[in-house]
Structures are given as C-alpha cells and as structure tokens.
Coordinates of C-alpha atoms and ligand atoms in Angstrom, one line a residue:
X18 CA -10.9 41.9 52.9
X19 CA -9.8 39.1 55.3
X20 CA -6.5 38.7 53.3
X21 CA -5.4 42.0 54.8
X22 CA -5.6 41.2 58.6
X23 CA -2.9 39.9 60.3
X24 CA -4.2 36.1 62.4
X25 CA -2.6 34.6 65.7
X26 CA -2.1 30.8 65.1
X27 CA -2.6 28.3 68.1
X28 CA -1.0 25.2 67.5
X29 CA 0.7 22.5 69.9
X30 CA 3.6 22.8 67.8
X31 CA 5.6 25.9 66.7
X32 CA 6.1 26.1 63.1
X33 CA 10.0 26.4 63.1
X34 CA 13.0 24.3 65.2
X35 CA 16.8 25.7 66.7
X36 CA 19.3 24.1 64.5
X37 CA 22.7 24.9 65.9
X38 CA 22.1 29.0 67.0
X39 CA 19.2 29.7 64.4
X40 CA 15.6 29.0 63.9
X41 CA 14.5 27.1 60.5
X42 CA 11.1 26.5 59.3
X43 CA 9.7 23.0 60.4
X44 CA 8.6 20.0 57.7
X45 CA 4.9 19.6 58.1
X46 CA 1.5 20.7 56.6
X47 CA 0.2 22.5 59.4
X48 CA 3.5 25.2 58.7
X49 CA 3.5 25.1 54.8
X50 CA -0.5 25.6 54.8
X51 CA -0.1 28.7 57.2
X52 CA 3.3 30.3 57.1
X53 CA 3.3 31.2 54.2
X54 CA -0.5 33.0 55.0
X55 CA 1.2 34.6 58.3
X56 CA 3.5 35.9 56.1
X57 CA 1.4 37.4 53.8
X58 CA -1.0 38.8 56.4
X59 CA 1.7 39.7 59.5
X60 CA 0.4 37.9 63.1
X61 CA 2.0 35.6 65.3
X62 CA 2.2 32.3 66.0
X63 CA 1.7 30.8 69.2
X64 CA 3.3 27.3 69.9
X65 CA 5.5 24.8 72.2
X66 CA 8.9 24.7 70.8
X67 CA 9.7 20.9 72.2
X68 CA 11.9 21.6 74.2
X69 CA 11.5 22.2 78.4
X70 CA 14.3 25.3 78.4
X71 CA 12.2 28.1 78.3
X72 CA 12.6 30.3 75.3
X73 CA 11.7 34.6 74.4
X74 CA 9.5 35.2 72.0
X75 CA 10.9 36.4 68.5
X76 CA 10.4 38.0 65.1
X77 CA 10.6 34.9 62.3
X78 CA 10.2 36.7 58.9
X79 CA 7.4 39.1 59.3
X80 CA 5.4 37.2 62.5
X81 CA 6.2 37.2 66.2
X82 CA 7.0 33.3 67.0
X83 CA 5.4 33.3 70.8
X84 CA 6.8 29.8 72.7
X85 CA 4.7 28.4 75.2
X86 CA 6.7 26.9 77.8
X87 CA 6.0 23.3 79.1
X88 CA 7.9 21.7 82.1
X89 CA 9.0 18.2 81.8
X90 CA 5.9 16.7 83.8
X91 CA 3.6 19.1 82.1
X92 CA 4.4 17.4 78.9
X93 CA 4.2 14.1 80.0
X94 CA 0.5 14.6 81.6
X95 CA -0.9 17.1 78.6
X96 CA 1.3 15.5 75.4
X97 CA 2.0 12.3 76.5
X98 CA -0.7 10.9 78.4
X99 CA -3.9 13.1 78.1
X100 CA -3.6 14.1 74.3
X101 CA -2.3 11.1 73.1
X102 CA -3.4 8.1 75.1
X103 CA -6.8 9.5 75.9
X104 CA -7.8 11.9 73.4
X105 CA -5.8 10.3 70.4
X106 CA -7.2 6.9 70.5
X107 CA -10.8 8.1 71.3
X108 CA -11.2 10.2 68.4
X109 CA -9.8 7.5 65.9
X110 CA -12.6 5.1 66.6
X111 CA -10.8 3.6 70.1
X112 CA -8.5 1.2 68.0
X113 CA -6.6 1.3 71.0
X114 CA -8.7 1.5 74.7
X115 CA -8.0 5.1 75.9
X116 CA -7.7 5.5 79.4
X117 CA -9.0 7.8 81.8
X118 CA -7.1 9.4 84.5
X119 CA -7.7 12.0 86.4
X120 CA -4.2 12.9 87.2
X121 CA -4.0 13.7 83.3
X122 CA -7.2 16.0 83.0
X123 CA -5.5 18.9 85.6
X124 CA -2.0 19.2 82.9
X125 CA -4.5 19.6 80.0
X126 CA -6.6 22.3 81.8
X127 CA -2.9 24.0 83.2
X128 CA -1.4 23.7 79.9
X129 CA -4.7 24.9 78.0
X130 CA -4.7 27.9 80.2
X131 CA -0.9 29.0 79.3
X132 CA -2.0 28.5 75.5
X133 CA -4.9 30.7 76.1
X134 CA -3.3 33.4 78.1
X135 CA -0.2 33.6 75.8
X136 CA -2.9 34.0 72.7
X137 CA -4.6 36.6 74.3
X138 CA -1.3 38.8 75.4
X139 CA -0.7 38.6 70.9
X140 CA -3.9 39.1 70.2
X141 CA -4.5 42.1 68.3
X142 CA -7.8 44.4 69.0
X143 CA -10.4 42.7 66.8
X144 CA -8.0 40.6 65.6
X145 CA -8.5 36.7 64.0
X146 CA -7.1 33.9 66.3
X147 CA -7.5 30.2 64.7
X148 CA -6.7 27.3 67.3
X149 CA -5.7 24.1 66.4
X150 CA -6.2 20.6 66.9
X151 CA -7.4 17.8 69.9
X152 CA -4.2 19.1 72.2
X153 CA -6.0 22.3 72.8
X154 CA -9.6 21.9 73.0
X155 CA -10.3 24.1 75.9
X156 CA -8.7 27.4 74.6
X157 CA -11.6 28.6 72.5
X158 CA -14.0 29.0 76.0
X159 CA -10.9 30.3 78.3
X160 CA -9.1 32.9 75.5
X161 CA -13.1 34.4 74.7
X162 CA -13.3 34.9 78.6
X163 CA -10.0 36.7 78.6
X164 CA -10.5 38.1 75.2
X165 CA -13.8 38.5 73.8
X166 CA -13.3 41.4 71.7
X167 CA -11.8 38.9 69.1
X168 CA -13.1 36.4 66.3
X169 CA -12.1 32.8 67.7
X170 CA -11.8 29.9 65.1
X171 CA -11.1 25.8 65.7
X172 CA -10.0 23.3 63.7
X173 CA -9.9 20.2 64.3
X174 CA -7.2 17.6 62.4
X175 CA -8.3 14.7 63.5
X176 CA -11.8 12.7 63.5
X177 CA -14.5 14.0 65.8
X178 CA -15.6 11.1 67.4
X179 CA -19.6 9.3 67.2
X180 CA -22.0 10.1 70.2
X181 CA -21.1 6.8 71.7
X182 CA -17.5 6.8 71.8
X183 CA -17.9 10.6 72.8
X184 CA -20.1 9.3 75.4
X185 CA -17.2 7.4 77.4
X186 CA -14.9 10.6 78.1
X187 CA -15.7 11.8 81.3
X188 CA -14.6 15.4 80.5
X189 CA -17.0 15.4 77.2
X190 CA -19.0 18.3 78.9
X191 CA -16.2 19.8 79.4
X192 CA -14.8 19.6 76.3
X193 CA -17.5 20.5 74.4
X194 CA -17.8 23.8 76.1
X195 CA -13.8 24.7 75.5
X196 CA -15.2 23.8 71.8
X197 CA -18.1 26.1 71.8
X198 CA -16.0 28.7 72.9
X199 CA -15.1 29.6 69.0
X200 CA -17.3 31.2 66.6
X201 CA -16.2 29.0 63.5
X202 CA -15.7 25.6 64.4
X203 CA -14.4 23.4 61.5
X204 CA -13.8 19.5 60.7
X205 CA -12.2 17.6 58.1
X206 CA -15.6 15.9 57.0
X207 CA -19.3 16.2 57.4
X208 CA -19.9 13.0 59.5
X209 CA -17.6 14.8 62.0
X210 CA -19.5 18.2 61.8
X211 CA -22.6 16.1 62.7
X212 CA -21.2 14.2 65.4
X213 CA -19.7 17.8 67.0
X214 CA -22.9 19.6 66.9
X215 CA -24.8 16.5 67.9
X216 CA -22.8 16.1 70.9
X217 CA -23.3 19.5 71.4
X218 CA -27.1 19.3 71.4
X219 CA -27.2 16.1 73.4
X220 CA -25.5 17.4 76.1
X221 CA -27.6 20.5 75.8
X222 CA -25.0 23.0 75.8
X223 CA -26.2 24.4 72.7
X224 CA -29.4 24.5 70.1
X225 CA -29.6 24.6 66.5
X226 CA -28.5 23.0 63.2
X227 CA -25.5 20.7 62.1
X228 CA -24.3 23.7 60.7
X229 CA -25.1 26.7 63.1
X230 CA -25.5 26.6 66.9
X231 CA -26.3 28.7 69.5
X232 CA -24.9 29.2 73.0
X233 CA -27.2 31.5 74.7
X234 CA -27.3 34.5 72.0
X235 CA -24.1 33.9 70.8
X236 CA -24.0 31.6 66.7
X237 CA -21.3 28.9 66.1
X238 CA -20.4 27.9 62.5
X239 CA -19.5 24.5 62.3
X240 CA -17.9 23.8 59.0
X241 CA -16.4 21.3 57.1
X242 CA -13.0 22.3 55.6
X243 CA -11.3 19.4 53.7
X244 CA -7.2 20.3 54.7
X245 CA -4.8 19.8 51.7
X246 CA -1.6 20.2 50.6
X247 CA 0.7 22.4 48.3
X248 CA 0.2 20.8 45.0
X249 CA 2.5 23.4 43.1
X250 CA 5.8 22.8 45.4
X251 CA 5.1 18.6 45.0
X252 CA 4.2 18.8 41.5
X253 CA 7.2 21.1 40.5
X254 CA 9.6 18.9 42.9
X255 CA 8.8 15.4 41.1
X256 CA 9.2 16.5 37.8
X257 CA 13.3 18.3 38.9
X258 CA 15.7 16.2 37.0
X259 CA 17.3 15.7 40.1
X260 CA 14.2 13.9 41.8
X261 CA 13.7 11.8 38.3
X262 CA 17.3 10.7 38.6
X263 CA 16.5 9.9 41.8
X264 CA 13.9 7.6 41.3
X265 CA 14.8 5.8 38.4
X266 CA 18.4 5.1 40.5
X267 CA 16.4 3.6 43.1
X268 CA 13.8 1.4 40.9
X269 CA 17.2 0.3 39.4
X270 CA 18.5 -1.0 42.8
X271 CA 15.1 -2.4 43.8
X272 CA 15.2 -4.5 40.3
X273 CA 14.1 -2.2 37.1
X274 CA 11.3 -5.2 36.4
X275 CA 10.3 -5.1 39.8
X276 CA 6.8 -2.8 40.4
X277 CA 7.1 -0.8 43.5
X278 CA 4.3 -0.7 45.9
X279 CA 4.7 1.7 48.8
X280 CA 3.9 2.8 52.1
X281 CA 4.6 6.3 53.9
X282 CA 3.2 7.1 57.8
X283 CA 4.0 8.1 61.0
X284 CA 4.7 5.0 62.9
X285 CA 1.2 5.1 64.3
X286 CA -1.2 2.7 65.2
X287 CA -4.0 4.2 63.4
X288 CA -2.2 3.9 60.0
X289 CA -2.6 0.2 59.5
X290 CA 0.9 -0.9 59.2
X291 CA 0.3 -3.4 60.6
X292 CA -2.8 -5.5 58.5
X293 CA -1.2 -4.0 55.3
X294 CA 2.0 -5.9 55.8
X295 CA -0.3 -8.8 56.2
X296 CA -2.2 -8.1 53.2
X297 CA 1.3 -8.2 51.7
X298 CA 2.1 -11.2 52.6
X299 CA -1.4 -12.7 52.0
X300 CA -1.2 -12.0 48.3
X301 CA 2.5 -13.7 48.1
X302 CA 0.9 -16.6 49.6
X303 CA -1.5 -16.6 46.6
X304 CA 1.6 -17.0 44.5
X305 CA 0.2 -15.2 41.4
X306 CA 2.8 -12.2 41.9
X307 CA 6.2 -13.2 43.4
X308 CA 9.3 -11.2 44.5
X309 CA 11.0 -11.2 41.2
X310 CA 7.8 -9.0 39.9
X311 CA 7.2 -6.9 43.1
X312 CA 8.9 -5.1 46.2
X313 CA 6.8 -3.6 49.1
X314 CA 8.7 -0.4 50.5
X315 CA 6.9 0.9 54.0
X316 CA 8.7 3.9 55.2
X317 CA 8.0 5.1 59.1
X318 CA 8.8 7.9 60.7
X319 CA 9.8 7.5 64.5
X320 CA 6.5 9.2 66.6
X321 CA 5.6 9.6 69.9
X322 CA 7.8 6.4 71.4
X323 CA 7.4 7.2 75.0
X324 CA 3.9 6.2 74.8
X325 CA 3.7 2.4 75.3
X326 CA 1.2 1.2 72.5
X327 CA 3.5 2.9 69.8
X328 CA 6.2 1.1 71.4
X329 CA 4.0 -2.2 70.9
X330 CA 3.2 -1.3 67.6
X331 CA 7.0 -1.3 66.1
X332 CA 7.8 -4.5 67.5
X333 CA 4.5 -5.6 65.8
X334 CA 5.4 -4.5 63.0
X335 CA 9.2 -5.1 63.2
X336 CA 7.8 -9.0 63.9
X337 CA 6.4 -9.4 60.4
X338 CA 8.6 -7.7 58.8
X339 CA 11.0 -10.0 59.1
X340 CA 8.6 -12.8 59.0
X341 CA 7.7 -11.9 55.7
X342 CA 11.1 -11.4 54.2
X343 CA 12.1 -15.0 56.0
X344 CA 9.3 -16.4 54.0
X345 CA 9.4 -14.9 50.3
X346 CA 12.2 -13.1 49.9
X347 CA 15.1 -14.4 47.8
X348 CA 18.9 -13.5 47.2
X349 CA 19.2 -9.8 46.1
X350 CA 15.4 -9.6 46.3
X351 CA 14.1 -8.4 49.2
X352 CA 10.4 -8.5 50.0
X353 CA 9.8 -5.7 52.0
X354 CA 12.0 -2.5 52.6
X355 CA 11.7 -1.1 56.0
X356 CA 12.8 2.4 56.7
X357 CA 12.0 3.7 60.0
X358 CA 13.2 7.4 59.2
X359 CA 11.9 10.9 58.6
X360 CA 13.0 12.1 55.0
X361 CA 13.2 15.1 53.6
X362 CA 10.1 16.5 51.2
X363 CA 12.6 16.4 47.9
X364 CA 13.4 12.7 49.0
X365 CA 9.9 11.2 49.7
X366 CA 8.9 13.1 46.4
X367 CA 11.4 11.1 44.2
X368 CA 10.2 7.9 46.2
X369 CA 6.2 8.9 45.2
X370 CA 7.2 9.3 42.1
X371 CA 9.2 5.9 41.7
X372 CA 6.1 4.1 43.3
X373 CA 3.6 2.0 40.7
X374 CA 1.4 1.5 43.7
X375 CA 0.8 4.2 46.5
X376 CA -0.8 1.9 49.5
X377 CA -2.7 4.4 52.1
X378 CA -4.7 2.6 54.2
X379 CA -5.4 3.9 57.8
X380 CA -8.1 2.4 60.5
X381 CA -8.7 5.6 61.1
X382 CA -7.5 9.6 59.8
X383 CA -8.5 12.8 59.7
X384 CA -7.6 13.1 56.2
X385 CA -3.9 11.6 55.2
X386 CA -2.0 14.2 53.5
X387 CA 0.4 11.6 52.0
X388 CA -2.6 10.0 49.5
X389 CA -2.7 14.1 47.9
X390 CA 1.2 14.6 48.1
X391 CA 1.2 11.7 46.2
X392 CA -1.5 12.1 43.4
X393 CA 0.2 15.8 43.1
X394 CA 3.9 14.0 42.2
X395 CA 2.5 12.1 39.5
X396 CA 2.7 14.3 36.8
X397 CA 2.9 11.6 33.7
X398 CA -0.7 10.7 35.7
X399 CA 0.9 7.4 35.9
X400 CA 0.4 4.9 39.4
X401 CA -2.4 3.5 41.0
X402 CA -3.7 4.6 44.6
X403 CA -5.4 2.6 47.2
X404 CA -7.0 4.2 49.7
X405 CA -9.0 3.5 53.0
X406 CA -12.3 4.3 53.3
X407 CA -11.8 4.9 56.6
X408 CA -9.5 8.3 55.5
X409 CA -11.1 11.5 55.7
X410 CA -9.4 11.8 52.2
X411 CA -11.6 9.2 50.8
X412 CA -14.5 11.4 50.8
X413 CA -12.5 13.3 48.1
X414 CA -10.2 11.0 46.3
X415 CA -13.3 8.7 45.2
X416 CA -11.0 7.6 41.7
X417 CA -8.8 5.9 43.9
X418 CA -9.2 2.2 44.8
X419 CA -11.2 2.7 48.2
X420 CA -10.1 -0.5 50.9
X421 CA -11.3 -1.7 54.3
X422 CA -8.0 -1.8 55.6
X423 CA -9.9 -4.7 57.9
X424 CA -10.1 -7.0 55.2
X425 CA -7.2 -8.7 55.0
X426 CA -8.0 -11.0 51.8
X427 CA -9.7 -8.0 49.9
X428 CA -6.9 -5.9 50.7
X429 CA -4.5 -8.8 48.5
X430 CA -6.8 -8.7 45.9
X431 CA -6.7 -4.9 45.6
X432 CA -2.9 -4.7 45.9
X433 CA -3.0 -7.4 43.0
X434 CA -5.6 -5.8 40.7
X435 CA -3.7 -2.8 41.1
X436 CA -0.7 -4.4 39.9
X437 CA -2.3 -5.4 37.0
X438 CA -3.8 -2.3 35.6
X439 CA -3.4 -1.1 32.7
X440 CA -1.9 2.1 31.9
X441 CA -5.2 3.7 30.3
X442 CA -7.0 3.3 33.4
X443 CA -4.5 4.5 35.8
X444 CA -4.3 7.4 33.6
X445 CA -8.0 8.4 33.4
X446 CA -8.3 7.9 37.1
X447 CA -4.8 9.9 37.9
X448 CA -6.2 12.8 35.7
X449 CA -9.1 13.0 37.9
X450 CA -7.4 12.9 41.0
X451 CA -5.1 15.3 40.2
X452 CA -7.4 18.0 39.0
X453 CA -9.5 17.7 42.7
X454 CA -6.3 17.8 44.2
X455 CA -5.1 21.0 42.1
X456 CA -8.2 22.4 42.3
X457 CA -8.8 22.6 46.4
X458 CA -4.7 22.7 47.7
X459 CA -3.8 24.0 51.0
X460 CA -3.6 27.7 50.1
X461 CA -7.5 27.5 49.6
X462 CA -8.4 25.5 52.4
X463 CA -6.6 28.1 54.8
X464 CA -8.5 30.6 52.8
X465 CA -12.4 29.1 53.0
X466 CA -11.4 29.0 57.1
X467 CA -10.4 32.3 57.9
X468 CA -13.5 34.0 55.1
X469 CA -15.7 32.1 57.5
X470 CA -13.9 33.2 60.5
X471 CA -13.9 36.6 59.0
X472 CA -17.7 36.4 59.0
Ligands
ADP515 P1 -0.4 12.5 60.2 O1 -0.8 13.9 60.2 O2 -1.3 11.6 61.0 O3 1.0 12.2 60.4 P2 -0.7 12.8 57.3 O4 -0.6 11.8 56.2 O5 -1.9 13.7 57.1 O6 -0.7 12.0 58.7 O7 0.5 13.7 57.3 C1 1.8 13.2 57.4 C2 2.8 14.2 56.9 O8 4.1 13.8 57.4 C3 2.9 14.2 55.4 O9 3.1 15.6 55.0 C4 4.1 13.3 55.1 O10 4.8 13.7 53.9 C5 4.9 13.5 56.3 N1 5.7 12.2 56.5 C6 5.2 11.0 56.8 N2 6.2 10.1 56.9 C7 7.3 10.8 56.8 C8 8.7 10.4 56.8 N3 9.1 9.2 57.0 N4 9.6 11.4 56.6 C9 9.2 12.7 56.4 N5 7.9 13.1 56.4 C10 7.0 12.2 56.5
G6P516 C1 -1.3 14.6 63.5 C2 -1.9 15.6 64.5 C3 -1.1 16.9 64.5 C4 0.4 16.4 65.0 C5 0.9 15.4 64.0 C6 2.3 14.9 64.4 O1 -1.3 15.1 62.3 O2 -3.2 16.0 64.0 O3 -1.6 17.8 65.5 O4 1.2 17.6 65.0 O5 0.0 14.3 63.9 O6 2.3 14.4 65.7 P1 3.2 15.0 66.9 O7 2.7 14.3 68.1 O8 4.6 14.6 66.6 O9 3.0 16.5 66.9

C-alpha cells in the first residue's frame, strides 16, 4: 500500500522555522497537509529554511529535514525576481506585466539544480519524491536524470497559465520539459490540466490526451487534485469556548448590532484588495447600509515586500483605506479595520467565526484556502460566503455567492444581498458547503496524489 512508503517532499519552503535554539513546525497548508503524512510514512523533507546561514540537515519527529542553502543574490534572482515577478504574475492571468530577464533565468536553473541534487542524495531506492509548486519547475527533468530509479510527482499551487499567456515566457520550452520530467503531474483544476498538456502538445514535446502524455516511451498523468484544508482542527477550534469568547468580545467592540463583513489574504496583488475595498465603499455610497449597521474588517499579512508591485499595492490599498474611513466612518464607528499582520490559526478562527460575511474575491488563485477554513469554522452553518469566480475554489464551493471581483457595482450589490439574507438560506447553503468541504479535506487530497504517484 502507498501509505506504508516513506516520500521525499520538495518544496521552496521547509515546513518548520528556528525560534530561539529549536525548530517548530511552520503555519501554513502546504506543512499541515503533509507533515503529518511524513510522519506517518517516515521520509524527508527537502526545503530552503529562509535564512542565507547555511544550516545541517536534521531529524524533526520521525523525517530528516534536508535545507537547501541559498546565498543572498541566489534568492534575490530565483525568489525574488524570477519566481515572483516573472513566474508569479504570468501564471495568475498577467494582472501585473511580468518581466523577462535573462540575468534571472541562470539563478532559477542554479538553484533548481541544488533542489534536485539535494532530493536525489534523500531519495530512497524506489522511493516516492513529490515536488512542489512554480519555484521549482525544472527539478522533475534534472532529479529523473540523476535519479531515475524513482517515481517523480508535481504539483502545482498555483494557476497553469492559457496557451497565450504561456506563449510569452521565453523559457516555456524549457519549462515544460523540467515539467514532463514527473510521472504524475497534478493541478488544482481542469482548465489548468488542459492548458499543461496543451502546452505540452503544442510545443511538441509530448503526444497524447489531457489526461496521459507521452514523452518518447515514457506516460505522464496529469491530474487534477483540488488541495484543501484540515476541516477537523478548524471545526473543533471554532467551536473551543475560548475562541467563542473570543469572538463575541470582538463583535462587542466592533458594535454587537454591527454585521461583520471580512477579508483575510496575503497582501498580494492577485487577491483583490484592492477593487473590494472599492466595492465597499461603492455600496456605502448607495446609502442603503451605513456604518452603524456594518463594519468591513480586511486583515493582510505582510508578503514578499522587496518586490516593488507588492510595495505599490499597500500604498494602494493603504490610500483607500483611509479614503474610505474619511468619508463614512463616524465617532466610535469605524468603517474599515485594517490589520496588516500574520495571526495565529486559533485567532483567525475566532475572527471566521465572528464574521456574518466572509468576502473572498481574488483576480486570480490557485484555490484560496481561506474560503474552506472558513466554511469549516462555521459550525452553527451560520454566515454567508462570497466568492470569485476567478478562485480555483469556485469550482467546488458553487453554494457560495460566486463574484467577478472586476465588477465593481455587482460586487456592492452582492455584499448587500448578502447582508440581507435570511438565516434559512444561509443555512441550507452553509450545510452544503460544509459537507464538500468535510468530505474532500487535506488529508484526502495528499492521499488521491501520492495513490496516483504510487501507480
Ligand atoms: P495563498 O496561498 O495565496 O496565500 P490561500 O488562501 O490559499 O492563499 O492560503 C493562505 C493561507 O495563509 C491560509 O491558510 C490562511 O489562513 C493563511 N493566512 C492568510 N492571512 C493570514 C494572516 N494575516 N495571518 C495568518 N495566516 C494567514
Ligand atoms: C502561495 C504559493 C506558495 C507560497 C505561499 C506563500 O500559496 O503557492 O508556494 O509558499 O504563497 O508565499 P511565500 O512567497 O511567502 O512562500
């Protein structure tokens, strides 16, 4: 059975951080999807710990934690620049024009390599390695050349672009092959399946179905494996006394009549912080819901701020901020709550489950983890979601009230409708939400990938 066989994680990140002189798990879905599978099964996991001191590798529980190390001007060329100002915006639909530099492409093909080679070194005989994510494209192609005794799978978090935004990266060759290199190749939805194993085809590097390739004699899977979340842990953590006391403390300090609508990203610009906060404001204008009845809470988390158009994208949204709370907001009724801070899990539960409106509308995502975390908080199935179509978790959430974050007006009228609705409906459409979300949580997702990978 796959269960039994120990796997070899390749991800960008490592899943645990130094704090003072010992190593604690990190936050994040990526870790509490597969650590506690790695723990189950024995492996390793092989990662960049952040920091440019290099670091040993070491036992964490029962799995050998294997850092790669990345010099300062390694991870400003392969983090920085390549992965997130050429890569990042391409594959979310260009909302931002990626640029193209050459001097980028070498520290992604140098940094690649390390992740391949260190993955290979782990690797047991025959053993299961799954690589993750757009940072580390190529290491499918360069660990089979170095390794190919063993079972190589790929997944990838975020969108896989159209042909024609594809098109414009002058390394899509490249890429592709570093791709093909894996013998299960998975995606969050179908329509980026089909655009992988078009791209594929088009570029004729290999023949075959959406579903199957071949390179040469060799099959690819390509799959689509909708990631999740724990719904248990965020189910169980609402529902403490602790986080209930939690949240009805802070609806009392927001104004206990006041319906909460909230917000919770990375401060990226793919998230649509931005047009939502306009939508807000839009929908005050209308004057049919005012401050006294409503309170918009967007919390950020600080991300990737050495790279200029996340920069841009604070001030933007710093800007109307306080242009909206100039405008509507009134003594000891603020209109919109800005936090731009990381919480803890047990804190943003307490907030999901103080919120009467849960507003998730990306330009473009993968999937958005926080729409799920949320759906699996609301226990009393009370709370309304609105959702982007434009989020990979659209394609499963379909109760929710779906959004084109782009329309500014019809955004306002969402937000208002879902003010407005009754408690009956928001129930019957929580309770469906809640069982897909029970029903397909991380633990199974991580589980469909490595049977595929298992063949
Ligand atoms: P992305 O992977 O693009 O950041 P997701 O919504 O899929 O988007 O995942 C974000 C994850 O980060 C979620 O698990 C969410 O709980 C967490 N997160 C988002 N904002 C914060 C914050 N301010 N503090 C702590 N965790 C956060
Ligand atoms: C997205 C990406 C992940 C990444 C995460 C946080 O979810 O798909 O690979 O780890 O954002 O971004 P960061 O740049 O801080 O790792």
């Amino acid at each position: 059975m796959p269960k039994s066989k120990p796997i070899v994680i390749v991800a960008n990140r490592l899943p645990v951080q130094r704090v003072g002189d010992r190593f604690v798990e990190s936050a994040g879905g990526l870790v509490t999807a597969l650590v506690p599978t790695l723990k189950a099964r024995g492996g390793a996991w092989v990662g960049w710990p952040g920091v440019s001191t290099p670091l040993r590798r070491f036992r964490f529980e029962n799995f050998r934690v294997q850092p790669v190390h990345i010099s300062e001007a390694e991870e400003d060329g392969f983090y920085n620049q390549f992965s997130n100002r050429t890569l990042w915006p391409l594959y979310h639909d260009a909302i931002r024009t990626p640029e193209f530099d050459h001097s980028w492409w070498r520290p992604y093909v140098v940094v690649n390599h390390r992740y391949a080679k260190a993955a290979a070194a782990v690797a047991p005989r025959n053993g299961l390695v799954w690589v993750h994510d757009y940072h580390l494209q190529l290491v499918p192609a360069m660990l089979r050349s170095m390794r190919p005794d063993v079972r190589i799978g790929f997944f990838l978090h975020v969108p896989f672009p159209p042909e024609e935004l594809f098109a414009w990266l002058p390394w899509r060759e490249r890429i592709l092959e570093g791709l093909l290199g894996a013998d299960v190749v998975g995606f969050q939805t179908q329509a980026s399946a089909r655009n992988f194993s078009r791209a594929a085809r088009e570029y004729n590097l290999a023949e075959g179905t959406d579903t199957e390739l071949a390179v040469g004699r060799r099959k690819v899977r390509v799959g689509t494996f909708p990631i999740s979340i724990d719904f248990q842990w965020f189910a169980e953590a609402a529902s403490k006394p602790e986080s209930l006391r939690e949240a009805s403390l802070l609806k009392r300090r927001l104004g206990a009549s006041r319906k909460i609508l909230l917000s919770v990203d990375r401060l990226d610009y793919t998230k649509g912080i931005d047009l939502r906060l306009l939508a807000f404001e839009a929908m005050l204008k209308r004057k049919r819901v005012r401050v006294s009845e409503c309170v918009f809470i967007q919390i950020a988390s600080p991300s990737r701020e050495p790279v200029h158009e996340y920069a841009q994208m604070r001030v933007r949204i710093e800007q109307l901020v306080g242009r909206i709370n100039g405008e509507f907001s009134e003594p000891g009724r603020v209109a919109v709550h800005y936090f731009r801070r990381g919480y803890t899990r047990e804190q943003l539960a307490a907030y999901y489950r103080a919120a009467d409106v849960m507003i998730v509308t990306p330009l473009r995502d993968g999937m958005n983890l926080v729409a799920k975390e949320f759906v699996a908080t609301r226990s009393d199935y009370s709370g309304v979601l609105v959702l982007s179509e434009f989020a990979g978790a659209a394609r499963e959430l379909r109760q929710a009230t779906i959004v084109n974050p782009r329309n500014i007006e019809g955004m306002a009228d969402a937000f208002e409708t879902a003010l407005n609705t009754s408690k009956r409906d928001a129930r019957h459409r929580m309770a469906i939400l809640r069982t897909i979300v029970r029903r397909h949580d991380v633990f199974e997702w991580a589980d469909n990938f490595l049977e595929a990978l298992a063949g």
